[in-house]
Amino acid sequence: MDLEPTHQSTHDPTAEAILADPEKVTILPGDKYDAMTFSLKDEDHTLGNSLRYIIMKNPEVEFCGYSLPHPSEPKLHLRIQMYDNKSAAGALAKGLDDLEQLVLVLAERYRAELDRGKFERFEEPTVDERLEDIKRRKYPHLLKDPQGDITMNS
């Protein structure tokens, strides 16, 4: 039984570019030009779900899903199946590019909003401030007046 990744008969330069770093991305056995499962080393749900979402926006993609083979194993399996004999590796490359562009736009907009300064800063109350607030709300009858006397609210 041959467990080595199979290679499609159709030359796919996109697949070769993606596999330029075989330590990061490999194609699992059983691949075809239009249907491949990629293994991405040191990735998890953060990239998996984002990439799946972006790739599924491509109208040439029939299916895209991901799984984490085991919680203690730091790798992601991403399956892509295409319509009309299109390149699954090309869809992965486009998905990675599109996701990168989305992240760059979000970062730019986030920085622009921070620079505008039109936001309210939230300051976490101290433990003493929290305790005083609890006393005020739950035990108003134990509060002291400004002279230090305990008030007897009923």
mmCIF file of N, CA and C in Angstrom, residues 6-111:
data_model
loop_
_atom_site.group_PDB
_atom_site.id
_atom_site.type_symbol
_atom_site.label_atom_id
_atom_site.label_comp_id
_atom_site.label_asym_id
_atom_site.label_seq_id
_atom_site.Cartn_x
_atom_site.Cartn_y
_atom_site.Cartn_z
ATOM 1 N N THR A 6 -0.098 11.298 -3.613
ATOM 2 C CA THR A 6 -0.148 11.103 -5.055
ATOM 3 C C THR A 6 -0.027 12.439 -5.739
ATOM 4 N N HIS A 7 0.368 12.410 -6.990
ATOM 5 C CA HIS A 7 0.525 13.643 -7.748
ATOM 6 C C HIS A 7 -0.405 13.592 -8.938
ATOM 7 N N GLN A 8 -1.146 14.656 -9.148
ATOM 8 C CA GLN A 8 -2.094 14.702 -10.251
ATOM 9 C C GLN A 8 -1.363 14.701 -11.583
ATOM 10 N N SER A 9 -2.041 14.192 -12.601
ATOM 11 C CA SER A 9 -1.414 14.121 -13.910
ATOM 12 C C SER A 9 -1.327 15.496 -14.555
ATOM 13 N N THR A 10 -2.217 16.405 -14.183
ATOM 14 C CA THR A 10 -2.204 17.750 -14.747
ATOM 15 C C THR A 10 -1.211 18.604 -13.971
ATOM 16 N N HIS A 11 -0.287 19.234 -14.671
ATOM 17 C CA HIS A 11 0.708 20.108 -14.034
ATOM 18 C C HIS A 11 0.007 21.321 -13.431
ATOM 19 N N ASP A 12 0.244 21.582 -12.157
ATOM 20 C CA ASP A 12 -0.401 22.704 -11.474
ATOM 21 C C ASP A 12 0.672 23.555 -10.804
ATOM 22 N N PRO A 13 1.075 24.666 -11.435
ATOM 23 C CA PRO A 13 2.115 25.515 -10.844
ATOM 24 C C PRO A 13 1.689 26.129 -9.515
ATOM 25 N N THR A 14 0.375 26.325 -9.311
ATOM 26 C CA THR A 14 -0.103 26.878 -8.039
ATOM 27 C C THR A 14 0.184 25.908 -6.908
ATOM 28 N N ALA A 15 -0.048 24.626 -7.150
ATOM 29 C CA ALA A 15 0.230 23.620 -6.124
ATOM 30 C C ALA A 15 1.714 23.616 -5.783
ATOM 31 N N GLU A 16 2.556 23.745 -6.787
ATOM 32 C CA GLU A 16 3.996 23.783 -6.541
ATOM 33 C C GLU A 16 4.384 25.004 -5.711
ATOM 34 N N ALA A 17 3.756 26.143 -5.967
ATOM 35 C CA ALA A 17 4.058 27.361 -5.204
ATOM 36 C C ALA A 17 3.623 27.213 -3.754
ATOM 37 N N ILE A 18 2.440 26.635 -3.538
ATOM 38 C CA ILE A 18 1.945 26.448 -2.171
ATOM 39 C C ILE A 18 2.833 25.468 -1.421
ATOM 40 N N LEU A 19 3.301 24.454 -2.122
ATOM 41 C CA LEU A 19 4.129 23.429 -1.491
ATOM 42 C C LEU A 19 5.601 23.797 -1.440
ATOM 43 N N ALA A 20 5.929 25.043 -1.738
ATOM 44 C CA ALA A 20 7.318 25.497 -1.699
ATOM 45 C C ALA A 20 7.918 25.296 -0.316
ATOM 46 N N ASP A 21 7.075 25.347 0.727
ATOM 47 C CA ASP A 21 7.528 25.077 2.089
ATOM 48 C C ASP A 21 6.873 23.773 2.553
ATOM 49 N N PRO A 22 7.478 22.612 2.245
ATOM 50 C CA PRO A 22 6.856 21.330 2.598
ATOM 51 C C PRO A 22 6.763 21.099 4.103
ATOM 52 N N GLU A 23 7.466 21.888 4.889
ATOM 53 C CA GLU A 23 7.342 21.785 6.341
ATOM 54 C C GLU A 23 6.014 22.369 6.821
ATOM 55 N N LYS A 24 5.439 23.283 6.056
ATOM 56 C CA LYS A 24 4.210 23.971 6.451
ATOM 57 C C LYS A 24 2.966 23.350 5.817
ATOM 58 N N VAL A 25 3.007 23.097 4.506
ATOM 59 C CA VAL A 25 1.834 22.602 3.783
ATOM 60 C C VAL A 25 2.196 21.351 3.002
ATOM 61 N N THR A 26 1.370 20.312 3.164
ATOM 62 C CA THR A 26 1.516 19.108 2.352
ATOM 63 C C THR A 26 0.150 18.729 1.799
ATOM 64 N N ILE A 27 0.161 18.020 0.673
ATOM 65 C CA ILE A 27 -1.079 17.496 0.101
ATOM 66 C C ILE A 27 -1.194 16.046 0.543
ATOM 67 N N LEU A 28 -2.347 15.691 1.118
ATOM 68 C CA LEU A 28 -2.539 14.332 1.609
ATOM 69 C C LEU A 28 -2.857 13.384 0.454
ATOM 70 N N PRO A 29 -2.629 12.076 0.648
ATOM 71 C CA PRO A 29 -2.899 11.093 -0.407
ATOM 72 C C PRO A 29 -4.351 11.159 -0.885
ATOM 73 N N GLY A 30 -4.534 10.790 -2.150
ATOM 74 C CA GLY A 30 -5.872 10.764 -2.726
ATOM 75 C C GLY A 30 -6.249 12.050 -3.415
ATOM 76 N N ASP A 31 -5.270 12.886 -3.702
ATOM 77 C CA ASP A 31 -5.571 14.176 -4.311
ATOM 78 C C ASP A 31 -5.826 14.040 -5.805
ATOM 79 N N LYS A 32 -6.626 14.928 -6.318
ATOM 80 C CA LYS A 32 -6.843 15.105 -7.749
ATOM 81 C C LYS A 32 -6.679 16.596 -8.002
ATOM 82 N N TYR A 33 -6.582 16.976 -9.239
ATOM 83 C CA TYR A 33 -6.389 18.384 -9.592
ATOM 84 C C TYR A 33 -7.486 19.266 -8.993
ATOM 85 N N ASP A 34 -8.731 18.768 -9.014
ATOM 86 C CA ASP A 34 -9.868 19.579 -8.573
ATOM 87 C C ASP A 34 -10.384 19.217 -7.186
ATOM 88 N N ALA A 35 -9.712 18.306 -6.481
ATOM 89 C CA ALA A 35 -10.142 17.913 -5.135
ATOM 90 C C ALA A 35 -8.915 17.491 -4.330
ATOM 91 N N MET A 36 -8.562 18.300 -3.356
ATOM 92 C CA MET A 36 -7.358 18.033 -2.563
ATOM 93 C C MET A 36 -7.630 18.262 -1.084
ATOM 94 N N THR A 37 -6.894 17.516 -0.268
ATOM 95 C CA THR A 37 -6.872 17.759 1.166
ATOM 96 C C THR A 37 -5.459 18.201 1.516
ATOM 97 N N PHE A 38 -5.377 19.371 2.100
ATOM 98 C CA PHE A 38 -4.092 19.953 2.486
ATOM 99 C C PHE A 38 -3.911 19.792 3.988
ATOM 100 N N SER A 39 -2.694 19.549 4.411
ATOM 101 C CA SER A 39 -2.350 19.509 5.822
ATOM 102 C C SER A 39 -1.479 20.725 6.107
ATOM 103 N N LEU A 40 -1.932 21.575 7.024
ATOM 104 C CA LEU A 40 -1.196 22.789 7.383
ATOM 105 C C LEU A 40 -0.656 22.627 8.801
ATOM 106 N N LYS A 41 0.650 22.630 8.918
ATOM 107 C CA LYS A 41 1.314 22.422 10.204
ATOM 108 C C LYS A 41 1.205 23.667 11.085
ATOM 109 N N ASP A 42 1.031 23.447 12.382
ATOM 110 C CA ASP A 42 0.974 24.501 13.403
ATOM 111 C C ASP A 42 -0.165 25.487 13.173
ATOM 112 N N GLU A 43 -1.317 24.995 12.731
ATOM 113 C CA GLU A 43 -2.500 25.839 12.559
ATOM 114 C C GLU A 43 -3.667 25.212 13.298
ATOM 115 N N ASP A 44 -4.682 26.044 13.594
ATOM 116 C CA ASP A 44 -5.840 25.568 14.339
ATOM 117 C C ASP A 44 -7.109 26.227 13.817
ATOM 118 N N HIS A 45 -8.154 26.288 14.658
ATOM 119 C CA HIS A 45 -9.443 26.852 14.253
ATOM 120 C C HIS A 45 -9.339 28.309 13.806
ATOM 121 N N THR A 46 -8.385 29.047 14.326
ATOM 122 C CA THR A 46 -8.262 30.464 13.969
ATOM 123 C C THR A 46 -8.111 30.621 12.462
ATOM 124 N N LEU A 47 -7.169 29.923 11.890
ATOM 125 C CA LEU A 47 -6.997 29.984 10.437
ATOM 126 C C LEU A 47 -8.027 29.112 9.726
ATOM 127 N N GLY A 48 -8.312 27.940 10.278
ATOM 128 C CA GLY A 48 -9.199 26.992 9.609
ATOM 129 C C GLY A 48 -10.566 27.555 9.280
ATOM 130 N N ASN A 49 -11.245 28.115 10.254
ATOM 131 C CA ASN A 49 -12.600 28.612 10.010
ATOM 132 C C ASN A 49 -12.584 29.870 9.149
ATOM 133 N N SER A 50 -11.627 30.747 9.365
ATOM 134 C CA SER A 50 -11.526 31.961 8.545
ATOM 135 C C SER A 50 -11.251 31.613 7.090
ATOM 136 N N LEU A 51 -10.328 30.698 6.868
ATOM 137 C CA LEU A 51 -9.969 30.304 5.510
ATOM 138 C C LEU A 51 -11.120 29.556 4.837
ATOM 139 N N ARG A 52 -11.790 28.688 5.575
ATOM 140 C CA ARG A 52 -12.946 27.973 5.031
ATOM 141 C C ARG A 52 -14.010 28.958 4.571
ATOM 142 N N TYR A 53 -14.288 29.954 5.395
ATOM 143 C CA TYR A 53 -15.300 30.960 5.061
ATOM 144 C C TYR A 53 -14.921 31.722 3.785
ATOM 145 N N ILE A 54 -13.685 32.182 3.714
ATOM 146 C CA ILE A 54 -13.224 32.956 2.554
ATOM 147 C C ILE A 54 -13.235 32.097 1.291
ATOM 148 N N ILE A 55 -12.751 30.865 1.388
ATOM 149 C CA ILE A 55 -12.701 29.995 0.214
ATOM 150 C C ILE A 55 -14.107 29.678 -0.288
ATOM 151 N N MET A 56 -15.063 29.500 0.613
ATOM 152 C CA MET A 56 -16.439 29.192 0.190
ATOM 153 C C MET A 56 -17.104 30.374 -0.505
ATOM 154 N N LYS A 57 -16.565 31.576 -0.366
ATOM 155 C CA LYS A 57 -17.092 32.741 -1.087
ATOM 156 C C LYS A 57 -16.755 32.675 -2.582
ATOM 157 N N ASN A 58 -15.794 31.847 -2.955
ATOM 158 C CA ASN A 58 -15.390 31.677 -4.348
ATOM 159 C C ASN A 58 -16.450 30.820 -5.057
ATOM 160 N N PRO A 59 -17.124 31.339 -6.089
ATOM 161 C CA PRO A 59 -18.195 30.586 -6.751
ATOM 162 C C PRO A 59 -17.711 29.334 -7.489
ATOM 163 N N GLU A 60 -16.416 29.198 -7.712
ATOM 164 C CA GLU A 60 -15.883 28.007 -8.377
ATOM 165 C C GLU A 60 -15.663 26.849 -7.406
ATOM 166 N N VAL A 61 -15.823 27.116 -6.090
ATOM 167 C CA VAL A 61 -15.595 26.097 -5.069
ATOM 168 C C VAL A 61 -16.906 25.370 -4.779
ATOM 169 N N GLU A 62 -16.857 24.051 -4.891
ATOM 170 C CA GLU A 62 -18.026 23.220 -4.593
ATOM 171 C C GLU A 62 -18.108 22.938 -3.090
ATOM 172 N N PHE A 63 -16.967 22.662 -2.467
ATOM 173 C CA PHE A 63 -16.932 22.305 -1.051
ATOM 174 C C PHE A 63 -15.603 22.730 -0.447
ATOM 175 N N CYS A 64 -15.667 23.215 0.773
ATOM 176 C CA CYS A 64 -14.460 23.478 1.554
ATOM 177 C C CYS A 64 -14.794 23.216 3.015
ATOM 178 N N GLY A 65 -14.011 22.391 3.647
ATOM 179 C CA GLY A 65 -14.198 22.099 5.060
ATOM 180 C C GLY A 65 -12.845 21.838 5.696
ATOM 181 N N TYR A 66 -12.813 21.917 7.017
ATOM 182 C CA TYR A 66 -11.542 21.666 7.698
ATOM 183 C C TYR A 66 -11.788 20.834 8.937
ATOM 184 N N SER A 67 -10.746 20.213 9.424
ATOM 185 C CA SER A 67 -10.808 19.472 10.681
ATOM 186 C C SER A 67 -9.439 19.536 11.344
ATOM 187 N N LEU A 68 -9.469 19.342 12.641
ATOM 188 C CA LEU A 68 -8.232 19.191 13.406
ATOM 189 C C LEU A 68 -8.174 17.707 13.766
ATOM 190 N N PRO A 69 -7.216 16.963 13.221
ATOM 191 C CA PRO A 69 -7.204 15.511 13.418
ATOM 192 C C PRO A 69 -7.220 15.088 14.889
ATOM 193 N N HIS A 70 -6.503 15.809 15.726
ATOM 194 C CA HIS A 70 -6.469 15.482 17.156
ATOM 195 C C HIS A 70 -6.091 16.745 17.926
ATOM 196 N N PRO A 71 -6.720 16.978 19.090
ATOM 197 C CA PRO A 71 -6.437 18.221 19.837
ATOM 198 C C PRO A 71 -4.973 18.407 20.223
ATOM 199 N N SER A 72 -4.255 17.315 20.430
ATOM 200 C CA SER A 72 -2.847 17.461 20.837
ATOM 201 C C SER A 72 -1.894 17.500 19.643
ATOM 202 N N GLU A 73 -2.438 17.393 18.439
ATOM 203 C CA GLU A 73 -1.605 17.427 17.238
ATOM 204 C C GLU A 73 -1.772 18.786 16.568
ATOM 205 N N PRO A 74 -0.707 19.577 16.474
ATOM 206 C CA PRO A 74 -0.836 20.948 15.950
ATOM 207 C C PRO A 74 -0.884 21.007 14.423
ATOM 208 N N LYS A 75 -1.989 20.491 13.857
ATOM 209 C CA LYS A 75 -2.137 20.614 12.409
ATOM 210 C C LYS A 75 -3.607 20.666 12.027
ATOM 211 N N LEU A 76 -3.830 21.182 10.836
ATOM 212 C CA LEU A 76 -5.163 21.425 10.295
ATOM 213 C C LEU A 76 -5.270 20.703 8.960
ATOM 214 N N HIS A 77 -6.378 20.008 8.739
ATOM 215 C CA HIS A 77 -6.651 19.418 7.430
ATOM 216 C C HIS A 77 -7.728 20.255 6.757
ATOM 217 N N LEU A 78 -7.456 20.693 5.541
ATOM 218 C CA LEU A 78 -8.376 21.537 4.778
ATOM 219 C C LEU A 78 -8.693 20.829 3.466
ATOM 220 N N ARG A 79 -9.986 20.530 3.255
ATOM 221 C CA ARG A 79 -10.432 19.842 2.034
ATOM 222 C C ARG A 79 -11.094 20.853 1.110
ATOM 223 N N ILE A 80 -10.672 20.873 -0.157
ATOM 224 C CA ILE A 80 -11.254 21.770 -1.161
ATOM 225 C C ILE A 80 -11.631 20.940 -2.382
ATOM 226 N N GLN A 81 -12.883 21.084 -2.817
ATOM 227 C CA GLN A 81 -13.361 20.448 -4.043
ATOM 228 C C GLN A 81 -13.927 21.532 -4.942
ATOM 229 N N MET A 82 -13.580 21.441 -6.230
ATOM 230 C CA MET A 82 -13.920 22.490 -7.186
ATOM 231 C C MET A 82 -14.944 22.019 -8.213
ATOM 232 N N TYR A 83 -15.638 22.978 -8.810
ATOM 233 C CA TYR A 83 -16.485 22.723 -9.972
ATOM 234 C C TYR A 83 -15.622 22.785 -11.227
ATOM 235 N N ASP A 84 -16.086 22.169 -12.293
ATOM 236 C CA ASP A 84 -15.528 22.328 -13.643
ATOM 237 C C ASP A 84 -14.025 22.083 -13.747
ATOM 238 N N ASN A 85 -13.510 21.114 -12.994
ATOM 239 C CA ASN A 85 -12.100 20.732 -13.082
ATOM 240 C C ASN A 85 -11.140 21.915 -12.871
ATOM 241 N N LYS A 86 -11.502 22.827 -11.972
ATOM 242 C CA LYS A 86 -10.622 23.951 -11.617
ATOM 243 C C LYS A 86 -9.614 23.482 -10.569
ATOM 244 N N SER A 87 -8.577 24.249 -10.368
ATOM 245 C CA SER A 87 -7.486 23.888 -9.463
ATOM 246 C C SER A 87 -7.857 24.109 -7.995
ATOM 247 N N ALA A 88 -7.820 23.029 -7.209
ATOM 248 C CA ALA A 88 -8.054 23.152 -5.768
ATOM 249 C C ALA A 88 -6.909 23.921 -5.110
ATOM 250 N N ALA A 89 -5.686 23.693 -5.579
ATOM 251 C CA ALA A 89 -4.535 24.432 -5.039
ATOM 252 C C ALA A 89 -4.661 25.914 -5.363
ATOM 253 N N GLY A 90 -5.186 26.225 -6.532
ATOM 254 C CA GLY A 90 -5.421 27.623 -6.903
ATOM 255 C C GLY A 90 -6.437 28.278 -5.985
ATOM 256 N N ALA A 91 -7.468 27.512 -5.596
ATOM 257 C CA ALA A 91 -8.475 28.045 -4.674
ATOM 258 C C ALA A 91 -7.860 28.317 -3.303
ATOM 259 N N LEU A 92 -6.953 27.443 -2.865
ATOM 260 C CA LEU A 92 -6.265 27.675 -1.591
ATOM 261 C C LEU A 92 -5.405 28.930 -1.676
ATOM 262 N N ALA A 93 -4.656 29.070 -2.752
ATOM 263 C CA ALA A 93 -3.802 30.252 -2.917
ATOM 264 C C ALA A 93 -4.642 31.525 -2.942
ATOM 265 N N LYS A 94 -5.757 31.504 -3.676
ATOM 266 C CA LYS A 94 -6.646 32.672 -3.736
ATOM 267 C C LYS A 94 -7.251 32.954 -2.364
ATOM 268 N N GLY A 95 -7.658 31.900 -1.656
ATOM 269 C CA GLY A 95 -8.223 32.074 -0.320
ATOM 270 C C GLY A 95 -7.235 32.706 0.644
ATOM 271 N N LEU A 96 -5.990 32.253 0.592
ATOM 272 C CA LEU A 96 -4.958 32.840 1.458
ATOM 273 C C LEU A 96 -4.718 34.306 1.112
ATOM 274 N N ASP A 97 -4.673 34.616 -0.181
ATOM 275 C CA ASP A 97 -4.492 36.014 -0.606
ATOM 276 C C ASP A 97 -5.674 36.880 -0.178
ATOM 277 N N ASP A 98 -6.900 36.374 -0.393
ATOM 278 C CA ASP A 98 -8.099 37.134 -0.028
ATOM 279 C C ASP A 98 -8.171 37.368 1.480
ATOM 280 N N LEU A 99 -7.824 36.341 2.260
ATOM 281 C CA LEU A 99 -7.835 36.483 3.716
ATOM 282 C C LEU A 99 -6.788 37.497 4.164
ATOM 283 N N GLU A 100 -5.626 37.477 3.556
ATOM 284 C CA GLU A 100 -4.585 38.455 3.887
ATOM 285 C C GLU A 100 -5.065 39.876 3.590
ATOM 286 N N GLN A 101 -5.703 40.071 2.445
ATOM 287 C CA GLN A 101 -6.222 41.396 2.082
ATOM 288 C C GLN A 101 -7.285 41.858 3.075
ATOM 289 N N LEU A 102 -8.165 40.944 3.492
ATOM 290 C CA LEU A 102 -9.200 41.282 4.467
ATOM 291 C C LEU A 102 -8.579 41.720 5.788
ATOM 292 N N VAL A 103 -7.586 40.996 6.252
ATOM 293 C CA VAL A 103 -6.911 41.336 7.511
ATOM 294 C C VAL A 103 -6.225 42.694 7.400
ATOM 295 N N LEU A 104 -5.594 42.975 6.272
ATOM 296 C CA LEU A 104 -4.932 44.272 6.084
ATOM 297 C C LEU A 104 -5.937 45.418 6.099
ATOM 298 N N VAL A 105 -7.082 45.242 5.451
ATOM 299 C CA VAL A 105 -8.116 46.286 5.440
ATOM 300 C C VAL A 105 -8.668 46.499 6.845
ATOM 301 N N LEU A 106 -8.951 45.410 7.558
ATOM 302 C CA LEU A 106 -9.464 45.543 8.926
ATOM 303 C C LEU A 106 -8.458 46.244 9.831
ATOM 304 N N ALA A 107 -7.191 45.895 9.722
ATOM 305 C CA ALA A 107 -6.159 46.533 10.543
ATOM 306 C C ALA A 107 -6.056 48.017 10.225
ATOM 307 N N GLU A 108 -6.143 48.364 8.948
ATOM 308 C CA GLU A 108 -6.071 49.769 8.542
ATOM 309 C C GLU A 108 -7.261 50.557 9.099
ATOM 310 N N ARG A 109 -8.450 49.999 8.988
ATOM 311 C CA ARG A 109 -9.646 50.685 9.505
ATOM 312 C C ARG A 109 -9.606 50.798 11.026
ATOM 313 N N TYR A 110 -9.121 49.761 11.689
ATOM 314 C CA TYR A 110 -9.018 49.777 13.143
ATOM 315 C C TYR A 110 -8.073 50.889 13.595
ATOM 316 N N ARG A 111 -6.905 50.969 12.954
ATOM 317 C CA ARG A 111 -5.946 52.029 13.302
ATOM 318 C C ARG A 111 -6.525 53.415 13.017
#
